[in-house]
CSV table of C-alpha atoms in Angstrom, one decimal:
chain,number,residue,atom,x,y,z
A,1,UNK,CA,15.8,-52.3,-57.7
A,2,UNK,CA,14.1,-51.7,-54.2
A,3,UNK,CA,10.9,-50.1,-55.0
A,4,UNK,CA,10.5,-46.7,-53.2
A,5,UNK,CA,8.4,-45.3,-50.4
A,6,UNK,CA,6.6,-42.2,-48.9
A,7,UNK,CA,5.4,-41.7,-45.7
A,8,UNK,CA,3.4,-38.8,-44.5
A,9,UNK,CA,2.4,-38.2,-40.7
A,10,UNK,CA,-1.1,-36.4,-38.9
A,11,UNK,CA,-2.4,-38.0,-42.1
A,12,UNK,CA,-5.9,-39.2,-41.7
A,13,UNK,CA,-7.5,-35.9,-42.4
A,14,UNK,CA,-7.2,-32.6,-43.6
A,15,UNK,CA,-4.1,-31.9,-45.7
A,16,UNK,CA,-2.5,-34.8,-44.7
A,17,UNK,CA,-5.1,-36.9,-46.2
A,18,UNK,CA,-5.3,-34.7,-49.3
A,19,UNK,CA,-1.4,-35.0,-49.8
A,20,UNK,CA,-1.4,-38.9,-49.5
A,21,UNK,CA,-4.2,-39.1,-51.9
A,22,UNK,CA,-2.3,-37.4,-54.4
A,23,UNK,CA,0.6,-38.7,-53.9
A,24,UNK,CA,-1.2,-42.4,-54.6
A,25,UNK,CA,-1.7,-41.1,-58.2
A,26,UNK,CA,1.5,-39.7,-58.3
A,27,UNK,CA,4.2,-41.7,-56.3
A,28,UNK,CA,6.0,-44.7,-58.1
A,29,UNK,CA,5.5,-46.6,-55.1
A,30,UNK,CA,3.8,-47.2,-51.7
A,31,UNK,CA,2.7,-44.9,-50.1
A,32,UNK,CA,2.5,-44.8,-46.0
A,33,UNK,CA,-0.9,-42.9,-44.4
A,34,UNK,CA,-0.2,-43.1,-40.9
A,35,UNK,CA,-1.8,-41.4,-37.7
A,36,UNK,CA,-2.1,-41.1,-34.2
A,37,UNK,CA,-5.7,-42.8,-34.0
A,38,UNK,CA,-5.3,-46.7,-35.6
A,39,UNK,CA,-8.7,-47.1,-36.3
A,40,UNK,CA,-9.7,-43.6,-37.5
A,41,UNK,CA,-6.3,-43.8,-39.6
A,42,UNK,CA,-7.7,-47.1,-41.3
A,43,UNK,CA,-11.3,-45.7,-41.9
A,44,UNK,CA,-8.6,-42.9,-44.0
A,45,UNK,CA,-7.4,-45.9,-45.7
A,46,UNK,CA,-10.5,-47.6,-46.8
A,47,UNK,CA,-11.9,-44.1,-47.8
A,48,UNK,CA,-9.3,-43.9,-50.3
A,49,UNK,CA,-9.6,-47.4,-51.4
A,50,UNK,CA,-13.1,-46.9,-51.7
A,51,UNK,CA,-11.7,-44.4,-54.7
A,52,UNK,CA,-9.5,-46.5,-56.1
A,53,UNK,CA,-6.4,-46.1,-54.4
A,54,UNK,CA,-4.5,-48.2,-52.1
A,55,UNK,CA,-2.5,-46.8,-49.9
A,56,UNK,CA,-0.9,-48.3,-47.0
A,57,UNK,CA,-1.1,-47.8,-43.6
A,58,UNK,CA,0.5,-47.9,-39.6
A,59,UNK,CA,-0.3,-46.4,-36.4
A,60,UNK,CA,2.3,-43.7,-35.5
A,61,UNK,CA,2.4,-40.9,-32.7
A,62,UNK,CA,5.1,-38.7,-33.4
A,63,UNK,CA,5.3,-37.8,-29.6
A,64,UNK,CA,5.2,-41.2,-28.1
A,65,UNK,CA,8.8,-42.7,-28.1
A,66,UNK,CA,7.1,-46.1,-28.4
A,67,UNK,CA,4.9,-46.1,-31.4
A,68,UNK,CA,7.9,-43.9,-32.9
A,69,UNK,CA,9.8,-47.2,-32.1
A,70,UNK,CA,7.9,-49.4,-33.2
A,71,UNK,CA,7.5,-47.7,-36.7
A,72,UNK,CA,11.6,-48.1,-37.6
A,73,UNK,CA,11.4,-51.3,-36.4
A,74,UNK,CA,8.5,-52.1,-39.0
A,75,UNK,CA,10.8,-50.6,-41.7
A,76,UNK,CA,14.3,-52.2,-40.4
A,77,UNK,CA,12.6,-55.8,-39.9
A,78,UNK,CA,11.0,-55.3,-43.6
A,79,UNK,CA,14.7,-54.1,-44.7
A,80,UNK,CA,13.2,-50.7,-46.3
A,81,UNK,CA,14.3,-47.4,-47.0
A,82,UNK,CA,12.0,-44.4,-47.5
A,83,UNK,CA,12.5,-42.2,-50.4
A,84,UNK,CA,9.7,-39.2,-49.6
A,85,UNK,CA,9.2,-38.0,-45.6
A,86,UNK,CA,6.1,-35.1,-45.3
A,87,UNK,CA,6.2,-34.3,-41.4
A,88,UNK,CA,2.4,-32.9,-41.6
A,89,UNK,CA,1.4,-33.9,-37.9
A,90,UNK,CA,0.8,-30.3,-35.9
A,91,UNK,CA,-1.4,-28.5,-33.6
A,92,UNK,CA,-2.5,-25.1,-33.5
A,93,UNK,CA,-4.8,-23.3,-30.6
A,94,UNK,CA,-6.9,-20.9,-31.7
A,95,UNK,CA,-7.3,-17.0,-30.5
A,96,UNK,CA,-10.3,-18.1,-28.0
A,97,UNK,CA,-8.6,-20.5,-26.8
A,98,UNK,CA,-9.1,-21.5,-23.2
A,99,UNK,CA,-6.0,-23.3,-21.8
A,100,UNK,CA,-3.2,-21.5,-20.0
A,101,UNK,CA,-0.7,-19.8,-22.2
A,102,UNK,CA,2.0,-21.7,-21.0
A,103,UNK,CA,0.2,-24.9,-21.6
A,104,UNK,CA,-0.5,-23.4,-25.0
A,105,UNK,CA,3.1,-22.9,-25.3
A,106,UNK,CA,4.3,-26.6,-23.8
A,107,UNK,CA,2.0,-28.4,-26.1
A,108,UNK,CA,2.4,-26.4,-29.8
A,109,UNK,CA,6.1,-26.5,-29.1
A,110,UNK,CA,5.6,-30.3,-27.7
A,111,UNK,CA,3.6,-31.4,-31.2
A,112,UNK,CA,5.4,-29.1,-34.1
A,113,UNK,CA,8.7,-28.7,-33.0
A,114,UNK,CA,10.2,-31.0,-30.4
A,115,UNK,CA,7.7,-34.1,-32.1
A,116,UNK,CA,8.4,-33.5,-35.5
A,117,UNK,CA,12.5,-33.0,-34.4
A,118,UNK,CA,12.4,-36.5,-32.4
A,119,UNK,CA,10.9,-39.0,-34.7
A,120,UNK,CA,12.7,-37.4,-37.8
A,121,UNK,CA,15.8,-38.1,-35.9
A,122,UNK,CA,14.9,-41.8,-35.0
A,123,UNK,CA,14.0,-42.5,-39.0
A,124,UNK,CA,16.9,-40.5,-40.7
A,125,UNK,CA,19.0,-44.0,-40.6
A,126,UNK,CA,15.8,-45.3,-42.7
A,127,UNK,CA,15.7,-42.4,-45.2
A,128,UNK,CA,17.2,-43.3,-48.2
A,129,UNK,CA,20.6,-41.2,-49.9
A,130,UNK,CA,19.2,-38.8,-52.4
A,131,UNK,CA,15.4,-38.7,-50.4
A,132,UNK,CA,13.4,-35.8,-49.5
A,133,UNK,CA,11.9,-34.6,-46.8
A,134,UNK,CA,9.2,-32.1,-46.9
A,135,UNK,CA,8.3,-30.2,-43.6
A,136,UNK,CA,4.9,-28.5,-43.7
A,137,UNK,CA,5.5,-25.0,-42.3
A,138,UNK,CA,3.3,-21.9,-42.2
A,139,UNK,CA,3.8,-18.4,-42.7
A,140,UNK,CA,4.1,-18.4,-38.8
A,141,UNK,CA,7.6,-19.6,-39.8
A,142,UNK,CA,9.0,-16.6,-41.3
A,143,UNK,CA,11.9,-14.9,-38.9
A,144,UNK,CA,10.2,-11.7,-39.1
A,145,UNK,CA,7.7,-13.1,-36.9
A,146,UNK,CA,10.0,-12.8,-34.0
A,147,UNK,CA,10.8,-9.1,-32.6
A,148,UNK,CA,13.9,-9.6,-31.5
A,149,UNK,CA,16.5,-9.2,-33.7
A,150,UNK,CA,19.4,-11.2,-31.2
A,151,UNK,CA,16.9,-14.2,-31.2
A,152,UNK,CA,16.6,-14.2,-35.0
A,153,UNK,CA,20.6,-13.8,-35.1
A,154,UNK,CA,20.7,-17.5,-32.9
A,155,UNK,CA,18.1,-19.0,-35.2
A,156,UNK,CA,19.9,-18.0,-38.6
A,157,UNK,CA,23.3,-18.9,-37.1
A,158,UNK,CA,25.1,-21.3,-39.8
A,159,UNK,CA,26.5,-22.6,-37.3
A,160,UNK,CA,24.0,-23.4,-35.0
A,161,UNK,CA,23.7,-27.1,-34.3
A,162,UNK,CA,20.2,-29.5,-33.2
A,163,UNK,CA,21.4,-28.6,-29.2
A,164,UNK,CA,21.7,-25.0,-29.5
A,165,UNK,CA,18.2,-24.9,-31.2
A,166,UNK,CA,16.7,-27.2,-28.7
A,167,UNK,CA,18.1,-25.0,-25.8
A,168,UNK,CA,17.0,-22.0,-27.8
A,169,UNK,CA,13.4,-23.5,-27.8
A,170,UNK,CA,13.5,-24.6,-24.3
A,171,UNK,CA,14.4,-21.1,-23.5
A,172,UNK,CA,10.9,-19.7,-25.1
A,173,UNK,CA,9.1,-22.5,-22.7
A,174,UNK,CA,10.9,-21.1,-19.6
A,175,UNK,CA,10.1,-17.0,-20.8
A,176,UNK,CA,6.5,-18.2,-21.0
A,177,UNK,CA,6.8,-20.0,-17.4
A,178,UNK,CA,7.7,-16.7,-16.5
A,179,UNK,CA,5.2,-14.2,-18.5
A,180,UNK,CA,8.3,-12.9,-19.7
A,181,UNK,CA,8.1,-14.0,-23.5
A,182,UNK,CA,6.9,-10.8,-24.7
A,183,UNK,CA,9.8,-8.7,-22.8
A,184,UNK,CA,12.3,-11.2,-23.9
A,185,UNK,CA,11.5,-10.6,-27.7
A,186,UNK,CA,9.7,-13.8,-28.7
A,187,UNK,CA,6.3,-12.0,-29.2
A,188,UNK,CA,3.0,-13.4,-28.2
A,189,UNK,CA,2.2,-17.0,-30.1
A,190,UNK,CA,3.6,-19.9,-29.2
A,191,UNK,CA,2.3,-21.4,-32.7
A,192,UNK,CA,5.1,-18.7,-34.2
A,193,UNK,CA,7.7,-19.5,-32.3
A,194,UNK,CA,7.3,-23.5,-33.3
A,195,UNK,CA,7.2,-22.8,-36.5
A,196,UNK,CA,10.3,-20.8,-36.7
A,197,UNK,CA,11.9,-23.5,-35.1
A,198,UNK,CA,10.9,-26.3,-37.2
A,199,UNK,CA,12.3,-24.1,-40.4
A,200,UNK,CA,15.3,-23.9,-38.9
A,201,UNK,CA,15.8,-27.1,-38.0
A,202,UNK,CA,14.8,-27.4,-41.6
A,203,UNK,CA,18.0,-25.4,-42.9
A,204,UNK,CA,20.1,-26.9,-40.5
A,205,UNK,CA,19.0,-30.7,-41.4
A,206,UNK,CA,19.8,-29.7,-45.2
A,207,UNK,CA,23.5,-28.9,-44.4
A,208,UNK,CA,24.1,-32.3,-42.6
A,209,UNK,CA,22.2,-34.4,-44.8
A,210,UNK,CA,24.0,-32.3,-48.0
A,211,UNK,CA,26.8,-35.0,-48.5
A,212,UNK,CA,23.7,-37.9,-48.7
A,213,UNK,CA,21.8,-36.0,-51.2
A,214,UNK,CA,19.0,-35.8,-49.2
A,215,UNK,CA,17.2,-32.5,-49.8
A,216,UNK,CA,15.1,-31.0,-46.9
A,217,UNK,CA,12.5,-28.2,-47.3
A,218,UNK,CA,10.3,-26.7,-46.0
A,219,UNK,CA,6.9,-25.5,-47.2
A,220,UNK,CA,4.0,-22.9,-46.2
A,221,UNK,CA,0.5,-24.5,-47.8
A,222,UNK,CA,-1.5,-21.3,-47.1
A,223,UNK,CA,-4.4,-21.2,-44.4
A,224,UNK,CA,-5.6,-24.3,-44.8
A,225,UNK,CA,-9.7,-25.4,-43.9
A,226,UNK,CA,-9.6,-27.6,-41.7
A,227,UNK,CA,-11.1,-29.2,-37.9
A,228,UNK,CA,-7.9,-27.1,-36.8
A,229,UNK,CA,-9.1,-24.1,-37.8
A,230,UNK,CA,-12.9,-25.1,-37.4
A,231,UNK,CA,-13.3,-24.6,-41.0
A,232,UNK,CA,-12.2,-21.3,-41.9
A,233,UNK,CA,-9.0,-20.6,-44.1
A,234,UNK,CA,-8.9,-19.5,-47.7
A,235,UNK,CA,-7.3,-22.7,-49.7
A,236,UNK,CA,-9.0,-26.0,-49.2
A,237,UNK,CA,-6.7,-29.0,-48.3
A,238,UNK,CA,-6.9,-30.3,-52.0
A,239,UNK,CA,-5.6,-27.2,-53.4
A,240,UNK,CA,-3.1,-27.0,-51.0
A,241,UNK,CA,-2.2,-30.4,-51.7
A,242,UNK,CA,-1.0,-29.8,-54.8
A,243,UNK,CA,1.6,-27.1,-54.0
A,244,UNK,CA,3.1,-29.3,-51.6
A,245,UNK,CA,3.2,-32.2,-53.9
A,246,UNK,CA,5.2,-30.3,-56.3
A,247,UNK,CA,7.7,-28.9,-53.8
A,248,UNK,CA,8.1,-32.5,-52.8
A,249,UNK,CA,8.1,-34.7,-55.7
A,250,UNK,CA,10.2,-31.8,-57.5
A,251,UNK,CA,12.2,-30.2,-55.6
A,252,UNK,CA,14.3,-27.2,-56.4
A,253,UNK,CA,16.7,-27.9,-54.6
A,254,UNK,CA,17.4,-28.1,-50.7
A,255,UNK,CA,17.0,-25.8,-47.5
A,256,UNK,CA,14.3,-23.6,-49.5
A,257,UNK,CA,11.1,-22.1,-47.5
A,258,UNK,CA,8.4,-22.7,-50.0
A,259,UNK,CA,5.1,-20.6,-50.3
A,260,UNK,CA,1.8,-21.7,-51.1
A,261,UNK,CA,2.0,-20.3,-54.7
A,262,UNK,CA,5.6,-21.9,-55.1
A,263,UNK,CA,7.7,-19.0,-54.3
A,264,UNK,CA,11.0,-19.6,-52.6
A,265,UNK,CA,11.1,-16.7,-50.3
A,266,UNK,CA,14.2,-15.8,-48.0
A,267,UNK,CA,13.4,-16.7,-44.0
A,268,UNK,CA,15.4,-13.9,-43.4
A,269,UNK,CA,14.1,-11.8,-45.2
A,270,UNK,CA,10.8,-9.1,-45.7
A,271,UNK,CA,7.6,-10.8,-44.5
A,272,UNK,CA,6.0,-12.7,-47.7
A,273,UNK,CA,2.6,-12.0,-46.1
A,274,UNK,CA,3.2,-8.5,-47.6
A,275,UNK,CA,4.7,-8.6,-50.9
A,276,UNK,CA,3.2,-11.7,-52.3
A,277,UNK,CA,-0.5,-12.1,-50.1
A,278,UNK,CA,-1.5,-8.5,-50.1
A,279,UNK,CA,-1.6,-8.5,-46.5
A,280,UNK,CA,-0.6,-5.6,-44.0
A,281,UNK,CA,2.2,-6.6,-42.0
């Protein structure tokens, strides 16, 4: 029997780092660290050697079309099959941000969305039947997030298909181009916005992937430390680690939006940030 594989992206730090770690101890198989940076990617690797594990590694830029191509070919000329996708990679500016918003906007949507969209794509041939793949979310991701109420009827459409949502996403790019986002209902974070996307690109993969038995969720790990957020956040990336270990390793089911304390809340439905984190929303 072929022996089975994971492979996690943006995974030479952070959570990314924390989730290939455990899934080393946990994974019956080899496991795939991979990263933009080769040789900060294979310091990752020898780090966790250094503690007894052995992961594996290869160089892979979720938005370069090349690296992305050279990654399947690695698996096709090997004659793999991955059993466990985490899409981790993902950027996020922060509130003091300098850059324009609508550079803001054209690079978060660029990294989270359009990235993550592309190269899952490209590998879905490689992806074995009855594999998982686990997209790391945030609460950023929950519909509620965005005012208008005809946008979120597009983005829960059952019917809505990978064009549609890539027009619809391309359509936020052009209201920010415009300073018109706010008056056209998408609100004021482009980091939102990309998120909601990548969850429903999430529910939407589910539904053509069903009749493969490959489940795809999607999961919110809490606010994570990390060089992203310079440091602050409530869960470290060990802790949240282990939530989205379970949600991968054992599933549910498919098309769920997972919360940091393993609650499958409803996208469509009341902001979790109020009913299960205390928060006022």
């Amino acid at each position: 029997m072929p022996e089975k594989i994971a492979v996690v992206t943006g995974a030479n730090k952070g959570l990314g780092f924390a989730i290939v770690k455990g899934l080393c101890k946990e994974f019956k198989g080899p496991v795939y660290l991979t990263s933009r940076d080769a040789e900060r990617g294979n310091k990752a690797c020898n780090e966790l050697q250094k503690q007894g594990y052995n992961p594996k590694y290869h160089q892979l830029d979720v938005t370069n079309e090349k690296s992305i191509s050279t990654f399947c070919s690695f698996f096709r000329s090997q004659n793999k099959k991955i059993d466990l996708l985490i899409n981790n990679a993902g950027v996020l500016f922060l509130n003091d941000s300098k850059e324009p918003k609508a550079s803001q906007a054209e690079q978060t949507l660029l990294v989270n969305f359009f990235a993550l969209v592309n190269f899952t794509e490209a590998i879905l041939p490689l992806v074995n039947e009855n594999g998982s793949i686990l997209n790391i979310t945030s609460s950023s991701g929950h519909l509620s997030r965005i005012p208008s109420e005809e946008l979120r009827k597009k983005f829960i459409d059952p019917n809505l298909n990978l064009e549609q949502l890539t027009v619809l996403m391309e359509s936020y790019l052009e209201s920010v181009k415009l300073n018109r986002d706010g008056a056209d209902g998408w609100g004021d974070s482009p980091y939102v916005v990309s998120k909601v996307g990548v969850n429903a690109y999430t529910f939407m993969l589910n539904r053509q992937l069903s009749d493969q038995g490959i489940l795809v969720n999607c999961f919110h790990p809490g606010y994570v430390m990390s060089d992203m957020t310079r440091g602050a956040g409530s869960v470290t990336p060990e802790k949240a680690a282990e939530g989205a270990l379970e949600c991968a390793l054992q599933p549910a089911g498919g098309g769920l939006y997972v919360w940091h304390n393993g609650a499958i809340v409803e996208w469509d439905g009341p902001d979790p940030r109020g009913f299960i984190d205390g928060k006022s929303v």
